[in-house]
């Protein structure tokens, strides 16, 4: 009965979400099914992963914990090697993104200068440091609240700090606020923790200020592009509130270009083919308000991090707003877990 239950939930979720995306294709402005075929295969992959773990009665959290620890340890190796600029510059696909790569395992591109010293931000196997920072924060959540492992908590904090990601440091600060609220501390511990929080807050402010100044000095910067993604994504979502525009990237570019201001002409060549990095807004302008709200509701109701549901949801939403992660197989598993918990079928 246990296996039959999860097989039934697997098929039910597969049919339900496939129907959602087929209906979205039919009623939205998308005319090319190519992008939909990708998401449908990702849905199948995510559900198969979830089904396999459920049938084996495996602890999904523990598997995530082990994999993330491995990726973080691997990232420190890449961070060390980046100081010597090993590897060669490679182009990743047809995106126009160029980075240093060593054995196509380690990537490093975003550099920082402190006086005469130059070092690269830690990004591990990912194409952007912010992505590593998000997964490092999930590892921190598991280390702090689930497995209560001090050494791994320190490892996660160091990983986030070496990414120099404003979003990642902000997410880490939120976790510590949750952690401190649940624990009782002595007076000296409170002083130490207060100083630590102030230092972390200062890093967030300094990183944000630096990116803001960079955007004022250059036509294009990380801060400027994210601000552009926020503006353009919000405008497209508001203009297509019911069914959204679908998943087709060409339709998004056409809709987004309707809201370009004259001030953006100078950088149009760089943003012309750019997709939106804010996947939270991408969810709303792709699926519309109703389906997106349902999607987030399922995500919140996930059973994998049940005891840390609110904190995980908050961290994920912040991460979605900064990186294109919302439709990736890893996070889809949480949506399907929530769908199954909402169905909550009873078997004899």
Coordinates of N, CA and C in Angstrom, one line a residue, residues 2-3 6-7 9-10 44-60 63 333 340:
X2 N 2.0 1.2 0.7 CA 2.9 2.4 0.8 C 3.4 2.7 -0.6
X3 N 3.9 1.7 -1.3 CA 4.4 1.9 -2.7 C 3.3 2.4 -3.6
X6 N 2.5 6.1 -3.2 CA 3.4 7.1 -3.8 C 3.4 7.0 -5.3
X7 N 3.2 5.8 -5.8 CA 3.0 5.7 -7.3 C 1.8 6.5 -7.8
X9 N 0.5 9.1 -6.2 CA 0.8 10.5 -6.0 C 1.7 11.0 -7.1
X10 N 2.6 10.1 -7.5 CA 3.6 10.5 -8.6 C 2.8 10.7 -9.9
X44 N 9.2 15.6 -14.9 CA 9.3 14.2 -14.8 C 10.6 13.8 -14.0
X45 N 11.7 14.4 -14.3 CA 12.9 14.1 -13.6 C 12.8 14.3 -12.1
X46 N 12.2 15.5 -11.7 CA 12.1 15.8 -10.3 C 11.1 14.8 -9.6
X47 N 10.1 14.5 -10.2 CA 9.1 13.5 -9.6 C 9.7 12.1 -9.5
X48 N 10.5 11.7 -10.4 CA 11.2 10.4 -10.4 C 12.2 10.4 -9.2
X49 N 12.9 11.5 -9.0 CA 13.8 11.6 -7.8 C 13.1 11.5 -6.5
X50 N 12.0 12.3 -6.5 CA 11.1 12.2 -5.2 C 10.5 10.9 -5.0
X51 N 10.1 10.2 -6.1 CA 9.4 8.9 -5.9 C 10.5 7.9 -5.5
X52 N 11.7 7.9 -6.0 CA 12.7 7.0 -5.7 C 13.1 7.1 -4.2
X53 N 13.2 8.3 -3.7 CA 13.5 8.5 -2.3 C 12.4 8.1 -1.4
X54 N 11.2 8.3 -1.8 CA 10.0 8.0 -1.0 C 9.8 6.4 -0.9
X55 N 10.0 5.8 -2.1 CA 9.8 4.3 -2.1 C 10.9 3.6 -1.2
X56 N 12.1 4.2 -1.2 CA 13.2 3.6 -0.4 C 13.1 4.1 1.0
X57 N 12.1 5.0 1.3 CA 12.0 5.6 2.7 C 13.3 6.3 3.1
X58 N 13.9 6.9 2.1 CA 15.2 7.6 2.4 C 14.9 9.0 2.9
X59 N 15.9 9.5 3.7 CA 15.8 10.8 4.2 C 16.3 11.9 3.2
X60 N 15.4 12.6 2.6 CA 15.8 13.5 1.5 C 16.7 14.6 2.1
X63 N 20.3 13.4 2.3 CA 21.0 13.4 1.0 C 21.3 14.8 0.5
X333 N 11.3 19.7 -6.7 CA 11.0 18.6 -5.8 C 10.2 19.1 -4.6
X340 N 1.8 17.0 -2.8 CA 1.5 15.7 -2.2 C 0.9 15.9 -0.8

